Coordinates of C-alpha atoms in Angstrom, one line a residue:
M151 CA 215.6 12.0 206.0
L152 CA 213.8 11.9 202.7
N153 CA 216.4 9.6 201.3
A154 CA 214.9 6.9 203.6
L155 CA 211.6 7.0 201.8
T156 CA 210.6 4.1 199.5
A157 CA 208.3 4.2 196.5
Q158 CA 204.6 3.7 197.2
A159 CA 202.5 1.3 195.2
P160 CA 200.7 3.3 192.5
D161 CA 196.9 3.7 192.9
K162 CA 195.4 1.1 190.5
I163 CA 192.4 3.2 189.6
L164 CA 194.5 6.3 188.9
A165 CA 196.8 4.1 186.7
L166 CA 193.7 2.8 184.9
M167 CA 192.5 6.3 184.3
A168 CA 195.9 7.3 182.8
A169 CA 195.9 4.2 180.5
Y170 CA 192.4 5.1 179.3
R171 CA 193.4 8.7 178.5
E172 CA 196.3 7.4 176.4
D173 CA 194.1 4.9 174.4
P174 CA 193.5 6.4 171.0
R175 CA 190.4 4.2 170.2
D176 CA 187.2 6.1 169.9
T177 CA 185.2 3.1 171.0
K178 CA 186.9 2.9 174.4
I179 CA 184.8 2.8 177.5
D180 CA 185.8 3.9 181.0
L181 CA 184.1 1.8 183.7
G182 CA 186.8 2.2 186.3
V183 CA 186.7 5.6 187.9
G184 CA 184.2 5.8 190.8
V185 CA 182.3 9.0 189.9
Y186 CA 178.8 9.4 188.4
K187 CA 178.7 10.3 184.7
D188 CA 175.7 11.3 182.6
A189 CA 175.0 9.9 179.1
T190 CA 177.5 12.4 177.6
G191 CA 180.3 11.2 179.9
L192 CA 180.2 14.4 182.1
T193 CA 179.8 14.7 185.9
P194 CA 177.5 17.7 186.0
V195 CA 177.0 20.3 188.7
M196 CA 173.4 19.6 190.0
R197 CA 170.9 22.4 189.6
A198 CA 170.3 22.8 193.3
V199 CA 174.0 23.0 194.0
K200 CA 174.4 25.9 191.5
S201 CA 171.4 27.7 193.0
A202 CA 172.7 27.2 196.6
E203 CA 176.1 28.5 195.5
R204 CA 174.6 31.6 194.0
Q205 CA 172.8 32.2 197.3
L206 CA 176.0 31.9 199.2
V207 CA 177.8 34.3 197.0
E208 CA 175.1 36.9 197.6
T209 CA 174.6 36.4 201.3
Q210 CA 177.8 35.0 202.9
D211 CA 179.7 37.8 204.6
T212 CA 182.7 36.0 206.1
K213 CA 185.1 33.2 205.4
V214 CA 186.3 32.9 209.0
Y215 CA 186.9 29.5 210.5
T216 CA 184.0 27.3 211.6
G217 CA 184.2 25.4 214.9
L218 CA 186.4 22.3 215.2
A219 CA 183.3 20.2 214.5
G220 CA 182.1 22.3 211.6
D221 CA 178.8 24.2 211.3
P222 CA 176.2 22.7 213.6
A223 CA 173.5 23.4 211.0
F224 CA 175.3 21.1 208.6
A225 CA 175.6 18.3 211.1
D226 CA 171.9 18.7 212.0
A227 CA 170.7 18.7 208.4
L228 CA 172.9 15.8 207.1
S229 CA 172.4 13.6 210.2
T230 CA 168.6 13.9 209.7
L231 CA 168.9 13.0 206.1
V232 CA 171.0 9.9 207.0
L233 CA 169.5 8.8 210.3
G234 CA 166.0 10.1 209.9
A235 CA 163.9 12.5 211.9
D236 CA 163.9 10.3 215.0
K237 CA 167.7 10.3 215.3
P238 CA 168.9 9.9 218.9
V239 CA 169.8 13.5 219.5
D240 CA 170.7 13.0 223.2
R241 CA 173.4 10.5 222.2
L242 CA 174.5 11.8 218.8
A243 CA 178.0 13.4 218.4
S244 CA 179.2 14.6 215.0
V245 CA 182.1 16.3 213.2
A246 CA 182.4 17.6 209.7
T247 CA 185.3 16.1 207.8
P248 CA 187.1 16.4 204.4
G249 CA 184.8 14.1 202.5
G250 CA 183.6 10.6 203.3
T251 CA 187.2 9.4 203.3
G252 CA 188.0 11.9 206.0
A253 CA 185.1 10.6 208.0
I254 CA 186.4 7.0 207.7
R255 CA 189.9 8.2 208.8
Q256 CA 188.6 10.2 211.8
G257 CA 186.3 7.3 212.8
L258 CA 189.2 4.8 212.8
E259 CA 191.3 7.4 214.7
L260 CA 188.5 7.4 217.3
V261 CA 188.5 3.6 217.4
R262 CA 192.3 3.6 218.0
M263 CA 191.9 6.2 220.7
A264 CA 189.1 4.5 222.5
S265 CA 190.1 0.8 222.0
P266 CA 193.6 0.4 220.6
D267 CA 193.3 -3.4 220.7
A268 CA 190.1 -3.6 218.7
K269 CA 190.0 -5.5 215.5
L270 CA 188.4 -4.1 212.4
W271 CA 186.2 -6.5 210.4
L272 CA 185.9 -5.7 206.7
S273 CA 183.7 -7.3 204.1
M274 CA 185.4 -9.4 201.4
P275 CA 185.7 -7.6 199.1
T276 CA 185.4 -3.9 200.2
W277 CA 186.5 -0.5 199.2
P278 CA 190.4 -0.7 199.1
N279 CA 190.8 2.5 201.2
H280 CA 189.2 0.7 204.2
P281 CA 192.1 -1.7 204.8
A282 CA 194.7 0.8 203.6
I283 CA 193.7 3.4 206.2
A284 CA 193.4 0.8 208.9
K285 CA 196.8 -0.6 208.1
Y286 CA 198.4 2.8 208.2
L287 CA 196.9 3.5 211.6
G288 CA 198.1 0.1 212.9
I289 CA 194.6 -1.3 213.4
M290 CA 194.3 -5.1 213.1
V291 CA 192.1 -6.2 210.3
A292 CA 190.0 -9.3 209.7
E293 CA 187.7 -10.2 206.9
Y294 CA 184.2 -11.6 206.8
R295 CA 182.8 -13.3 203.7
Y296 CA 180.1 -11.2 202.0
F297 CA 179.8 -11.7 198.2
D298 CA 178.6 -15.0 196.6
T299 CA 180.3 -15.2 193.3
D300 CA 178.0 -18.0 192.1
T301 CA 174.8 -16.0 192.6
G302 CA 176.0 -12.4 192.5
G303 CA 174.3 -11.8 195.8
V304 CA 175.2 -11.6 199.5
D305 CA 176.4 -14.8 201.2
F306 CA 174.6 -13.9 204.4
D307 CA 175.1 -17.2 206.2
A308 CA 178.8 -17.0 205.6
M309 CA 178.9 -13.4 206.8
M310 CA 177.0 -14.3 210.0
D311 CA 179.3 -17.3 210.6
D312 CA 182.5 -15.2 210.3
L313 CA 181.2 -12.4 212.5
G314 CA 180.0 -15.0 215.0
R315 CA 183.7 -15.5 215.7
A316 CA 184.6 -11.9 216.3
D317 CA 185.6 -10.8 219.8
A318 CA 183.6 -8.4 222.0
G319 CA 184.7 -4.9 221.3
D320 CA 185.7 -5.5 217.7
V321 CA 184.4 -3.1 215.1
V322 CA 182.5 -4.2 212.0
M323 CA 182.6 -2.0 208.9
L324 CA 179.3 -2.1 207.0
H325 CA 178.3 -0.5 203.7
G326 CA 175.1 1.4 204.3
C327 CA 173.8 0.8 200.8
C328 CA 175.1 0.3 197.2
H329 CA 178.0 -1.9 198.4
N330 CA 181.3 -1.0 196.8
P331 CA 182.5 -2.9 194.8
T332 CA 179.9 -5.6 194.5
G333 CA 176.5 -3.7 194.3
A334 CA 174.9 -6.5 196.4
N335 CA 173.0 -5.2 199.4
L336 CA 171.6 -6.8 202.6
T337 CA 167.8 -7.0 202.9
L338 CA 165.9 -5.2 205.6
D339 CA 165.4 -8.5 207.5
Q340 CA 169.1 -9.3 207.2
W341 CA 170.0 -5.9 208.7
K342 CA 167.8 -6.7 211.7
T343 CA 169.3 -10.2 212.1
L344 CA 172.8 -8.7 211.9
A345 CA 171.9 -6.2 214.6
D346 CA 171.0 -9.0 216.9
L347 CA 174.3 -10.7 216.3
L348 CA 176.2 -7.5 217.0
I349 CA 174.4 -7.1 220.3
V350 CA 175.0 -10.7 221.4
R351 CA 178.7 -10.6 220.4
G352 CA 179.3 -7.1 221.8
L353 CA 180.5 -5.8 218.4
I354 CA 180.4 -2.1 217.3
P355 CA 179.1 -1.3 213.8
F356 CA 180.8 1.3 211.7
V357 CA 178.6 2.2 208.8
D358 CA 180.0 3.8 205.6
I359 CA 177.2 5.4 203.7
A360 CA 178.4 7.1 200.6
Y361 CA 175.7 6.5 198.0
Q362 CA 172.4 7.2 199.7
G363 CA 169.8 7.9 197.0
F364 CA 171.6 5.9 194.3
G365 CA 169.9 2.6 195.0
D366 CA 166.2 2.4 195.9
G367 CA 165.7 6.0 197.1
L368 CA 166.9 8.3 199.9
D369 CA 164.8 6.7 202.7
A370 CA 164.8 3.1 201.3
D371 CA 168.6 3.1 201.0
A372 CA 168.9 4.1 204.7
A373 CA 166.2 1.8 206.0
G374 CA 168.3 -1.2 206.9
M375 CA 171.0 0.9 208.5
R376 CA 168.4 2.8 210.6
A377 CA 166.8 -0.5 211.7
L378 CA 170.2 -1.7 212.9
L379 CA 171.1 1.6 214.6
A380 CA 167.8 1.6 216.5
K381 CA 168.8 -1.7 218.2
V382 CA 172.6 -1.4 218.9
P383 CA 173.9 0.6 221.9
E384 CA 176.6 2.4 220.1
A385 CA 177.8 3.0 216.5
L386 CA 179.9 5.0 214.1
I387 CA 178.6 6.4 210.8
A388 CA 180.6 8.0 208.0
A389 CA 178.5 9.9 205.5
S390 CA 179.7 11.4 202.2
C391 CA 178.1 14.1 200.1
S392 CA 180.4 13.6 197.1
K393 CA 178.0 11.4 195.1
N394 CA 174.4 12.3 196.0
F395 CA 175.2 16.0 195.8
G396 CA 177.8 15.7 193.1
I397 CA 180.3 17.9 195.0
Y398 CA 183.3 15.5 194.8
R399 CA 186.0 18.2 194.9
E400 CA 184.4 20.1 197.7
R401 CA 185.3 17.3 200.2
T402 CA 182.2 17.3 202.3
G403 CA 181.6 14.5 204.8
L404 CA 180.3 13.9 208.3
L405 CA 181.4 11.5 211.0
M406 CA 178.6 10.6 213.5
A407 CA 178.9 8.6 216.7
I408 CA 176.0 7.3 218.7
A409 CA 177.2 7.2 222.3
P410 CA 176.1 4.3 224.6
S411 CA 174.3 6.8 226.9
A412 CA 173.5 10.5 227.1
D413 CA 176.1 10.8 229.9
K414 CA 178.9 9.8 227.4
L415 CA 177.8 12.3 224.7
K416 CA 180.0 15.2 225.9
V417 CA 183.2 13.2 226.2
T418 CA 182.5 11.5 222.8
Q419 CA 182.0 14.9 221.1
G420 CA 185.1 16.2 222.8
A421 CA 187.2 13.4 221.5
M422 CA 186.0 13.7 218.0
S423 CA 186.6 17.5 218.0
T424 CA 190.1 17.0 219.4
L425 CA 190.9 14.5 216.6
N426 CA 189.8 17.1 214.0
R427 CA 192.1 19.6 215.7
L428 CA 195.0 17.3 215.6
N429 CA 194.5 16.2 211.9
F430 CA 193.4 19.4 210.1
S431 CA 192.0 21.8 212.8
F432 CA 188.9 23.2 211.1
P433 CA 187.0 21.2 208.4
P434 CA 186.2 22.6 204.9
D435 CA 183.0 24.5 204.9
H436 CA 181.9 25.5 201.3
G437 CA 180.4 22.2 200.4
A438 CA 178.8 21.9 203.9
R439 CA 177.1 25.3 203.4
V440 CA 175.9 24.2 200.0
V441 CA 174.4 21.0 201.4
T442 CA 172.8 22.8 204.4
T443 CA 171.3 25.4 202.1
I444 CA 169.7 22.7 199.9
L445 CA 168.4 20.6 202.8
T446 CA 166.9 23.5 204.6
D447 CA 165.2 25.2 201.6
D448 CA 162.0 23.3 200.5
A449 CA 162.3 24.3 196.9
L450 CA 166.0 23.5 196.5
R451 CA 165.5 20.2 198.4
A452 CA 162.7 19.2 196.1
D453 CA 164.7 20.1 193.0
W454 CA 167.8 18.2 194.3
A455 CA 165.7 15.1 195.2
A456 CA 164.1 15.2 191.7
E457 CA 167.5 15.4 189.9
L458 CA 168.9 12.6 192.2
E459 CA 165.9 10.5 191.3
D460 CA 166.7 11.0 187.6
V461 CA 170.3 9.8 188.3
R462 CA 169.1 6.8 190.2
S463 CA 166.5 5.7 187.7
G464 CA 169.0 6.2 184.8
M465 CA 171.4 3.8 186.4
L466 CA 168.7 1.3 187.0
G467 CA 167.7 1.5 183.4
L468 CA 171.3 0.9 182.3
R469 CA 171.5 -2.1 184.6
E470 CA 168.4 -3.6 183.1
A471 CA 169.6 -2.8 179.6
L472 CA 172.9 -4.6 180.2
A473 CA 171.3 -7.6 181.8
T474 CA 168.9 -7.9 178.8
A475 CA 171.7 -7.5 176.3
L476 CA 173.7 -10.3 177.9
R477 CA 170.6 -12.5 178.2
D478 CA 170.0 -12.1 174.5
R479 CA 173.7 -13.0 173.7
V480 CA 174.1 -16.0 176.1
G481 CA 170.6 -17.3 176.2
S482 CA 170.3 -17.4 180.0
D483 CA 169.8 -15.1 183.0
R484 CA 173.2 -15.8 184.5
F485 CA 173.9 -12.1 184.4
G486 CA 170.5 -11.2 185.9
F487 CA 172.3 -10.1 189.1
L488 CA 173.4 -7.0 187.3
A489 CA 169.8 -5.8 187.3
A490 CA 169.3 -6.8 190.9
H491 CA 172.4 -4.9 192.2
R492 CA 172.1 -1.3 193.3
G493 CA 174.3 1.8 193.0
M494 CA 177.1 2.6 190.6
F495 CA 179.0 -0.6 190.9
S496 CA 178.8 -4.3 190.2
L497 CA 181.3 -7.2 190.1
L498 CA 181.1 -9.0 186.8
G499 CA 182.9 -12.1 188.1
A500 CA 185.5 -12.0 185.4
T501 CA 189.1 -13.2 185.9
H502 CA 192.0 -10.9 185.7
D503 CA 192.9 -12.4 182.3
Q504 CA 189.4 -11.8 181.0
V505 CA 189.5 -8.2 182.3
E506 CA 192.8 -7.8 180.4
V507 CA 191.3 -9.3 177.2
M508 CA 188.4 -6.8 177.4
R509 CA 190.8 -3.9 177.8
R510 CA 193.2 -5.1 175.1
D511 CA 190.8 -6.2 172.4
H512 CA 187.8 -4.0 173.1
G513 CA 189.0 -0.9 174.9
I514 CA 186.9 -1.7 178.0
Y515 CA 188.6 -0.3 181.1
M516 CA 187.5 -1.7 184.5
V517 CA 189.3 -2.5 187.8
G518 CA 191.2 -5.7 187.9
D519 CA 188.7 -7.5 190.1
S520 CA 186.1 -6.8 187.4
R521 CA 184.2 -4.0 189.2
I522 CA 182.4 -1.9 186.7
N523 CA 180.9 1.6 187.1
I524 CA 177.4 1.3 185.6
A525 CA 177.3 5.1 185.3
G526 CA 180.1 4.9 182.8
L527 CA 177.7 3.4 180.3
N528 CA 175.1 4.8 177.9
D529 CA 172.7 3.5 175.3
R530 CA 175.4 3.3 172.7
T531 CA 178.0 1.5 174.8
V532 CA 175.8 -1.1 176.5
P533 CA 175.9 -3.4 173.5
L534 CA 179.6 -2.9 173.1
L535 CA 180.2 -4.0 176.7
A536 CA 177.9 -7.0 176.3
D537 CA 179.8 -8.1 173.2
A538 CA 183.1 -7.7 175.0
I539 CA 181.9 -9.7 178.0
V540 CA 180.8 -12.6 175.8
A541 CA 183.9 -12.5 173.6
A542 CA 186.2 -12.6 176.7
G543 CA 184.4 -15.7 177.9
V544 CA 183.1 -14.3 181.1

C-alpha cells in the first residue's frame, strides 16, 4: 500500500526556516516564520499564561477527557472575547479544536456535510492552508480580488464585483483582522457594505480570526466582523489563541457557528460535535483551561491585555520605523502602506527575483511572495532591511 504514495511538495515556510538556520551570516534576518518574536528574537511565554498554568498545577485534580465539544467554560469565555457580550447565545454553537487550523478544518468539514456542492471563495492572496485544506476535502474553490498592489490597500470595488458573481449558498472566507499575508484590512463601513452583499446574494461568511489584539486593539479588531455578523442570518467563525495568548504549541482554537434560527441550534451543535468525534474525538484541553483561567480572572485578564497591548504597540512602532527608513532612502512615501497595515504581516510588493536577491546578498529571509513578518524586526535590523529593499530595486 505505502509503495503507492508519492512525495508531497515541501512546505515553503519550513524550507525557508531550514535555509535560515544554515546561513552562517550574523546579519541574517528571519522575516518568514509566522510567529511573534520580541526584540531579542524570542517568542516568550506571557506572564498571565505562566500564572494561569501555576494555578492549574495547584488546583486541577483530573486529566480525564472533556466533552466532545470541549469545556463549555472555554467556549463561553472565548466566544465572548471574539463576538462580544451581546453574542447570539440562542443561535451559537461551538466546539474546541486543535488550534485555529483545526477550527478551519472542522468548519470546512461542516460545509461539506451541510452543502457538498458549495463553493469556497478565498481572497487573493490568502493563507496557503485555506486552499490546501479545501482541496484535500474536495471543496471547489474560487478567488476574489482583494489586495491592490499599486496602493498596498484593499481593492474593495474589485472584491465586491467578484463576490457579486458568487452563487447562493457559496461560502466566503474572510480574515477577521490583520489579513494574512497582506496586512491590509477592510474598514468598518466596508464590512457593513459587504454584509449587505452577502445577504442579497445568499452567501455564508466564514471568518478566520487569528490575530485579534494585534492590530488596533481587542475590540477594534473585532468591530467589523461583529458588525457583519449582526446582519447575516448564519455564519462560521474560526478563532485561534496561538498568537494573542502566545500558546502556539498548545493548539487551542474554537469553531463557532451562528445558526439561522434557535430551532437549528441543537442540530448544528450535534453535527459539529460529531465531526470532532470522527476526526480526533476529544479536543486538547490544557491551552483551553489556561485561556479560560485568564479570561475569567480580572487580575490575570488585565495583565494579559496589558502585555498584549505592548506587543501590538511594539509592532506598530516597527512598522512606522520601517516606513520612515524607506522614505528617507527613496525620497517618497511609496512604502507608507507599511505603517498603515496591521498585524504581523505585510506584502512588500517585491518580485520573486528581488526576494531572492535580498536573501542571497543581504541574508533577508521572507516568503517568495514578499510577505514579511514585522515582528521579526528590531531597532537594529530595521535599517538593514530598508537598505536591502532599496538595493534589490523593490
